[in-house]
Amino acid sequence: MRRIIISLITASALGLASWYTLNPAPATSQVAAVLRKLVKAPPNLPDQPDEWRGRIDYGKLDQQFAALTRRSEMAGLAVAIVEDGELRFVHSYGVVDRSTDVPVTNNTVFRWASVSKTVAGTLAASMASEGAVDLNKPVSSWHGSLRLPDGAESRISFAQLLAQQTGLTKNAYDERLEDGQDPRVIRASLAEAPLQCTPGTCHTYQNVAFDTASEILAKAGKRSYPDLVSERFFLPLGMTSANYGMAGLTGAKDWARPHSGSSVRTLKESYWRVPAAAGVESNIVDFSRWLQATMGERPDVLPASTLRLAQAPRVNTARIYGGELRQANSDTHYGLGWRSFTYDGRQFVGHSGAVDGYRATLIFEPATRTGVVAIWNSNWGTPFRIPFAVFDSYHQRTDSRWLELKD
């Protein structure tokens, strides 16, 4: 009976969202906030050791995750694992604030940082499948704020923008964003920025330029970008903690403070002002729901055709991460806000991200329908190894050493 009631509430909420979609939205729509209160999901989480069952050695990983958060470089950590398409593990470690020692819970909200790009790329693919946007039209067709050297915005397509093929030097003018400048002003000034290659011919990672997607999608959807995402993805998926903006984080009852070592960092608005590039926050449970949906486990919200369009490799990239992780991956590509690569002879899809005081990663193996999401509130990069340790466990590798830390 509980499932039936929840389904009816969700259907009513989606009907309301559809009504709003067909009508002009007010400047600050309240529909997402209303629906967030309506849509509730049943508490059925594998968050206790006796519920961790599968090929993966969850007991060993649990000990390793706990050891990570005892390090001086760490504060808190939350991890969820999907095995063979099913959520098999959700657990949290450490503290939201090292000055208070309040523990992280499965309800603690963290920032996704650049994993937010997967949302933008998937939304673009979804709207393209419906005919609401044409991925092959030049970026300039939407009369947004982006300007590129020699007017290249009139030559690169929306798809090339989402595949990070603007030609600009890596992370062009991010420092201006961090200094508090308006992203629209910065995008206009990119006309004078240095190029790494001819626009459209190589991959060069961006934040400010990539966020042109929020302008294009909002214009095509006739409502704000955050409202589009909430109504089309977060709410249908039951992601009630997922949100955009600093207030979405600090307004949560339980949120992780940013850390660098033992120091609590000061929050800055900067990367929230480029929502398509780095604007999402949520708890680990909702992060796992996004993982499952983008793995193909929620075709009612994200059909396989949409996911193929979003995640298909479009341009070669340099290897990802650094150090040992960099040496371990190969055949790296970028799609519409999605990365793909080979590890241990197997194909993986996902994205990782970093903003000051927070890190996040989402990686899955399509062939086995197994994936990992992890979020933590520190600047330490070692937890980026977590997915690789999980996949090694799934594939029964006995030589895996990713989480064996040295003093």
XYZ file of C-alpha atoms in Angstrom:
407
model
C 0.000 0.000 0.000
C 2.872 2.395 0.849
C 4.329 1.958 -2.652
C 0.931 2.648 -4.247
C 0.478 5.843 -2.238
C 3.976 7.030 -3.116
C 3.352 6.290 -6.798
C 0.134 8.313 -6.737
C 1.854 11.257 -5.043
C 4.707 11.112 -7.538
C 2.309 10.962 -10.475
C 0.415 13.983 -9.124
C 3.673 15.848 -8.656
C 4.783 15.075 -12.205
C 1.419 16.174 -13.542
C 1.853 19.490 -11.748
C 5.355 19.797 -13.166
C 4.015 19.166 -16.678
C 1.356 21.859 -16.232
C 4.017 24.344 -15.236
C 6.217 23.317 -18.136
C 3.450 24.234 -20.590
C 3.007 27.694 -19.086
C 5.398 30.632 -18.745
C 7.389 30.366 -15.514
C 7.631 33.240 -13.035
C 11.061 34.744 -12.472
C 11.519 32.614 -9.350
C 9.404 29.488 -9.720
C 8.115 27.821 -6.565
C 7.057 24.587 -8.254
C 10.282 22.698 -7.453
C 10.014 23.606 -3.779
C 6.379 22.480 -3.684
C 7.103 19.183 -5.408
C 10.106 18.511 -3.171
C 7.745 18.470 -0.195
C 5.373 16.071 -1.958
C 7.790 13.502 -3.272
C 9.029 11.175 -0.537
C 10.853 7.885 -0.968
C 10.572 4.860 1.306
C 13.545 4.357 3.658
C 14.831 1.076 2.218
C 18.602 1.472 2.317
C 21.387 -1.113 2.673
C 23.103 0.934 5.369
C 23.894 -1.832 7.888
C 26.579 -4.540 7.651
C 24.055 -7.384 7.650
C 22.498 -5.867 4.497
C 25.764 -5.667 2.500
C 25.552 -8.697 0.209
C 27.143 -9.417 -3.169
C 30.392 -10.234 -4.968
C 32.063 -7.176 -3.487
C 33.842 -7.489 -0.136
C 31.871 -4.732 1.604
C 33.287 -5.513 5.037
C 36.846 -4.901 3.889
C 35.910 -1.755 1.998
C 34.008 -0.436 5.019
C 37.171 -0.748 7.107
C 39.219 1.004 4.428
C 36.716 3.861 4.094
C 36.739 4.332 7.871
C 40.551 4.389 7.838
C 40.489 7.107 5.181
C 38.456 9.425 7.400
C 40.791 8.927 10.348
C 43.518 10.641 8.341
C 44.391 14.238 9.179
C 43.716 15.195 5.541
C 40.060 14.158 5.818
C 36.863 15.284 7.544
C 33.801 13.373 6.320
C 32.969 10.876 3.601
C 29.850 9.197 2.214
C 29.873 6.271 -0.219
C 27.199 4.317 -2.097
C 27.730 1.251 -4.274
C 25.420 -0.207 -6.908
C 26.168 -3.839 -7.750
C 24.478 -5.567 -10.678
C 22.025 -2.681 -10.922
C 20.952 -2.800 -7.256
C 21.926 -0.438 -4.457
C 23.899 -2.741 -2.142
C 25.845 -0.366 0.116
C 25.331 3.101 1.616
C 27.450 4.348 4.494
C 28.885 7.547 5.951
C 32.054 8.268 7.883
C 33.832 11.057 9.721
C 32.492 14.479 10.613
C 30.709 17.384 8.974
C 32.923 19.832 10.885
C 36.199 18.977 12.597
C 35.710 21.816 15.062
C 32.489 20.260 16.404
C 32.919 16.538 15.591
C 29.283 16.252 14.465
C 29.177 12.988 12.504
C 28.301 12.660 8.827
C 25.039 10.780 8.188
C 23.389 9.494 5.037
C 21.346 12.722 5.094
C 24.379 15.011 5.090
C 24.440 17.255 2.011
C 27.714 17.668 0.093
C 28.590 19.409 -3.172
C 28.910 17.460 -6.420
C 31.297 19.991 -7.995
C 31.952 19.053 -11.642
C 29.874 15.877 -11.497
C 27.150 18.488 -12.095
C 28.235 18.464 -15.737
C 26.668 15.026 -16.140
C 23.300 16.580 -15.315
C 23.689 19.312 -17.927
C 24.779 16.879 -20.626
C 21.964 14.471 -19.829
C 19.380 17.264 -19.812
C 20.622 18.461 -23.209
C 20.382 14.920 -24.576
C 16.888 14.516 -23.140
C 15.647 17.776 -24.630
C 17.336 16.984 -27.945
C 15.503 13.641 -28.061
C 12.244 15.572 -27.698
C 13.183 18.099 -30.373
C 13.404 20.991 -27.888
C 17.058 21.679 -28.728
C 19.213 20.924 -31.736
C 22.647 19.771 -30.600
C 24.087 20.486 -34.038
C 23.108 24.168 -34.181
C 25.849 26.721 -33.502
C 26.060 28.025 -29.946
C 25.426 31.558 -31.215
C 21.926 30.517 -32.372
C 20.674 30.933 -28.808
C 22.062 34.484 -28.489
C 23.730 33.736 -25.166
C 26.659 35.478 -23.508
C 29.507 33.285 -24.822
C 31.998 34.890 -27.192
C 34.991 33.023 -28.551
C 38.067 34.233 -30.445
C 37.327 35.088 -34.092
C 33.599 34.553 -33.543
C 33.982 30.780 -33.166
C 30.733 30.633 -31.184
C 29.017 30.797 -34.581
C 30.919 27.708 -35.746
C 30.996 25.289 -32.834
C 27.812 23.372 -32.101
C 25.989 22.957 -28.800
C 27.225 19.358 -28.745
C 30.819 20.524 -29.148
C 30.352 22.991 -26.288
C 29.121 20.164 -24.036
C 32.019 17.980 -25.180
C 34.448 20.719 -24.094
C 35.652 21.554 -27.614
C 35.723 25.342 -27.387
C 39.478 25.354 -28.060
C 40.119 27.621 -25.068
C 43.022 26.944 -22.736
C 42.091 24.668 -19.846
C 39.852 26.271 -17.192
C 39.960 29.600 -19.007
C 39.218 32.559 -16.695
C 38.192 30.411 -13.723
C 40.221 32.812 -11.601
C 37.883 35.648 -12.600
C 34.915 33.547 -11.512
C 36.636 32.910 -8.177
C 37.216 36.656 -7.826
C 33.451 37.188 -7.964
C 32.934 38.415 -11.518
C 29.594 37.795 -13.258
C 29.865 34.618 -15.392
C 28.031 36.325 -18.270
C 30.599 39.107 -18.316
C 33.415 36.566 -18.187
C 31.897 34.569 -21.056
C 31.772 37.696 -23.196
C 35.438 38.392 -22.423
C 36.490 34.917 -23.568
C 36.657 36.408 -27.067
C 40.085 37.677 -26.017
C 41.215 34.493 -24.258
C 44.127 32.391 -25.534
C 43.368 29.263 -27.540
C 44.877 25.832 -27.055
C 43.628 24.663 -30.451
C 41.250 25.655 -33.211
C 37.732 25.555 -31.717
C 36.063 22.232 -32.397
C 39.289 20.278 -32.955
C 40.382 19.214 -29.456
C 39.203 18.778 -25.868
C 39.972 21.606 -23.411
C 38.246 21.430 -20.043
C 36.109 24.443 -19.090
C 33.727 25.703 -16.407
C 32.701 29.231 -17.362
C 32.321 28.438 -21.070
C 30.595 25.102 -20.355
C 27.956 26.894 -18.293
C 26.660 28.486 -21.472
C 24.597 25.296 -21.420
C 22.521 26.663 -18.528
C 21.569 29.676 -20.664
C 20.717 27.576 -23.722
C 18.667 24.984 -21.852
C 16.806 27.572 -19.803
C 15.870 29.434 -22.978
C 14.782 26.227 -24.719
C 12.817 25.047 -21.682
C 11.273 28.449 -20.939
C 12.194 28.315 -17.264
C 15.237 28.533 -15.040
C 17.902 25.888 -15.412
C 17.596 24.646 -11.775
C 13.825 24.340 -12.140
C 14.196 22.348 -15.367
C 16.579 19.910 -13.717
C 14.452 19.538 -10.606
C 11.219 18.983 -12.486
C 12.598 16.669 -15.159
C 15.147 14.656 -13.152
C 15.545 15.210 -9.425
C 11.907 15.067 -8.392
C 10.831 12.140 -10.605
C 13.842 10.236 -9.249
C 12.890 11.047 -5.643
C 16.044 13.142 -5.118
C 14.515 15.426 -2.498
C 17.817 16.756 -1.136
C 19.269 17.601 -4.559
C 19.396 21.321 -5.189
C 21.311 24.266 -6.645
C 22.843 27.342 -5.032
C 24.635 28.073 -1.773
C 21.313 28.305 0.067
C 20.517 24.772 -1.063
C 23.563 23.607 0.882
C 23.547 25.865 3.940
C 19.751 25.721 4.190
C 19.848 21.941 4.685
C 19.437 20.685 8.243
C 22.541 18.532 7.847
C 25.358 19.789 5.626
C 29.102 19.188 5.415
C 31.448 22.124 5.972
C 34.347 22.465 3.524
C 37.798 21.538 4.826
C 41.439 21.730 3.882
C 43.210 19.511 6.363
C 41.942 20.451 9.809
C 40.875 23.938 8.733
C 37.293 24.799 7.855
C 37.193 26.793 4.630
C 35.033 29.823 3.924
C 32.238 29.128 1.453
C 32.274 31.199 -1.723
C 29.436 31.649 -4.204
C 31.776 31.315 -7.204
C 31.053 27.913 -8.739
C 27.393 27.912 -7.786
C 27.111 30.793 -10.281
C 27.874 28.329 -13.088
C 25.186 25.755 -12.219
C 25.586 23.570 -15.294
C 29.307 23.235 -14.580
C 29.399 22.802 -10.801
C 26.137 23.730 -9.094
C 24.555 20.566 -7.647
C 24.492 19.468 -4.023
C 22.768 16.486 -2.377
C 23.141 13.740 0.177
C 24.685 10.373 -0.702
C 21.313 8.652 -1.089
C 20.225 11.050 -3.818
C 23.661 10.859 -5.409
C 23.171 7.083 -5.642
C 19.769 7.617 -7.271
C 21.417 9.729 -9.967
C 24.016 6.999 -10.433
C 21.368 4.316 -10.899
C 19.331 6.446 -13.272
C 22.319 7.267 -15.465
C 23.292 3.591 -15.500
C 19.931 2.862 -17.103
C 18.007 1.614 -14.076
C 15.286 4.273 -14.413
C 14.202 4.191 -18.076
C 10.911 5.858 -17.125
C 12.920 9.033 -16.449
C 16.071 8.481 -18.526
C 15.504 6.207 -21.553
C 18.435 4.224 -22.914
C 18.460 6.341 -26.080
C 18.965 9.522 -24.051
C 21.802 7.982 -22.059
C 23.529 6.726 -25.206
C 23.353 10.194 -26.716
C 24.739 11.846 -23.574
C 27.481 9.356 -22.747
C 28.788 8.392 -26.190
C 32.474 9.343 -26.670
C 32.899 12.396 -28.908
C 36.461 13.612 -28.441
C 39.747 12.175 -27.202
C 41.124 13.564 -23.936
C 44.281 13.312 -21.898
C 44.352 10.654 -19.194
C 42.419 11.598 -16.078
C 43.539 12.032 -12.455
C 47.201 12.028 -11.469
C 49.914 9.721 -10.202
C 49.096 6.011 -10.120
C 45.490 6.558 -11.143
C 46.617 8.415 -14.234
C 48.824 5.503 -15.229
C 45.994 3.027 -14.665
C 43.463 4.502 -17.117
C 43.599 4.852 -20.892
C 41.435 5.336 -23.999
C 39.918 8.452 -22.416
C 37.088 10.382 -24.069
C 34.491 13.048 -23.347
C 30.839 13.011 -24.362
C 28.082 15.465 -23.434
C 29.349 16.290 -19.954
C 30.439 12.672 -19.445
C 33.864 11.026 -19.384
C 34.652 7.481 -20.501
C 37.851 5.490 -20.114
C 39.391 2.039 -19.919
C 40.675 0.519 -16.675
C 41.982 -3.033 -16.375
C 40.757 -3.733 -19.896
C 37.177 -2.709 -19.084
C 35.124 0.317 -20.132
C 33.878 2.832 -17.552
C 31.751 5.975 -17.648
C 31.437 8.841 -15.163
C 32.862 12.104 -13.927
C 34.685 13.509 -10.923
C 34.841 16.995 -9.489
C 36.488 19.385 -7.075
C 35.732 22.768 -5.576
C 37.459 24.223 -2.550
C 36.747 21.979 0.431
C 34.756 19.329 -1.450
C 35.380 16.407 -3.790
C 32.976 14.027 -5.567
C 33.120 11.101 -7.959
C 30.665 8.972 -9.944
C 31.988 6.023 -11.939
C 30.226 2.942 -13.313
C 30.884 -0.062 -15.512
C 28.059 -0.450 -18.044
C 28.807 -4.101 -18.783
C 28.225 -5.217 -15.180
C 25.766 -2.490 -14.121
C 28.052 -1.787 -11.170
C 29.010 1.685 -10.001
C 30.162 3.922 -7.168
C 29.467 7.414 -5.903
C 31.515 9.087 -3.189
C 31.453 12.598 -1.741
C 33.741 14.108 0.866
C 34.378 17.493 2.460
C 38.115 17.938 2.080
C 40.630 18.852 -0.601
C 42.430 15.490 -0.391
C 42.428 13.607 -3.667
C 43.172 10.071 -2.444
C 39.468 9.070 -2.139
C 39.254 9.314 -5.932
C 40.740 5.811 -5.701
C 37.588 4.439 -4.073
C 35.783 3.385 -7.295
C 38.871 1.540 -8.522
C 39.121 -0.410 -5.261
C 35.422 -1.290 -5.560
C 35.733 -2.504 -9.155
C 38.801 -4.553 -8.253
C 36.775 -6.193 -5.493
C 33.871 -6.904 -7.857
C 36.235 -8.522 -10.354
C 38.008 -10.494 -7.607
C 41.433 -8.945 -8.123
C 43.716 -10.082 -5.322
C 46.458 -7.539 -6.030
C 44.359 -4.386 -5.476
C 46.196 -1.858 -3.316
C 44.333 1.375 -4.023
C 43.253 1.992 -0.425
C 46.291 0.603 1.358
C 47.586 3.909 2.694
C 51.131 4.685 3.718
C 51.946 6.822 6.755
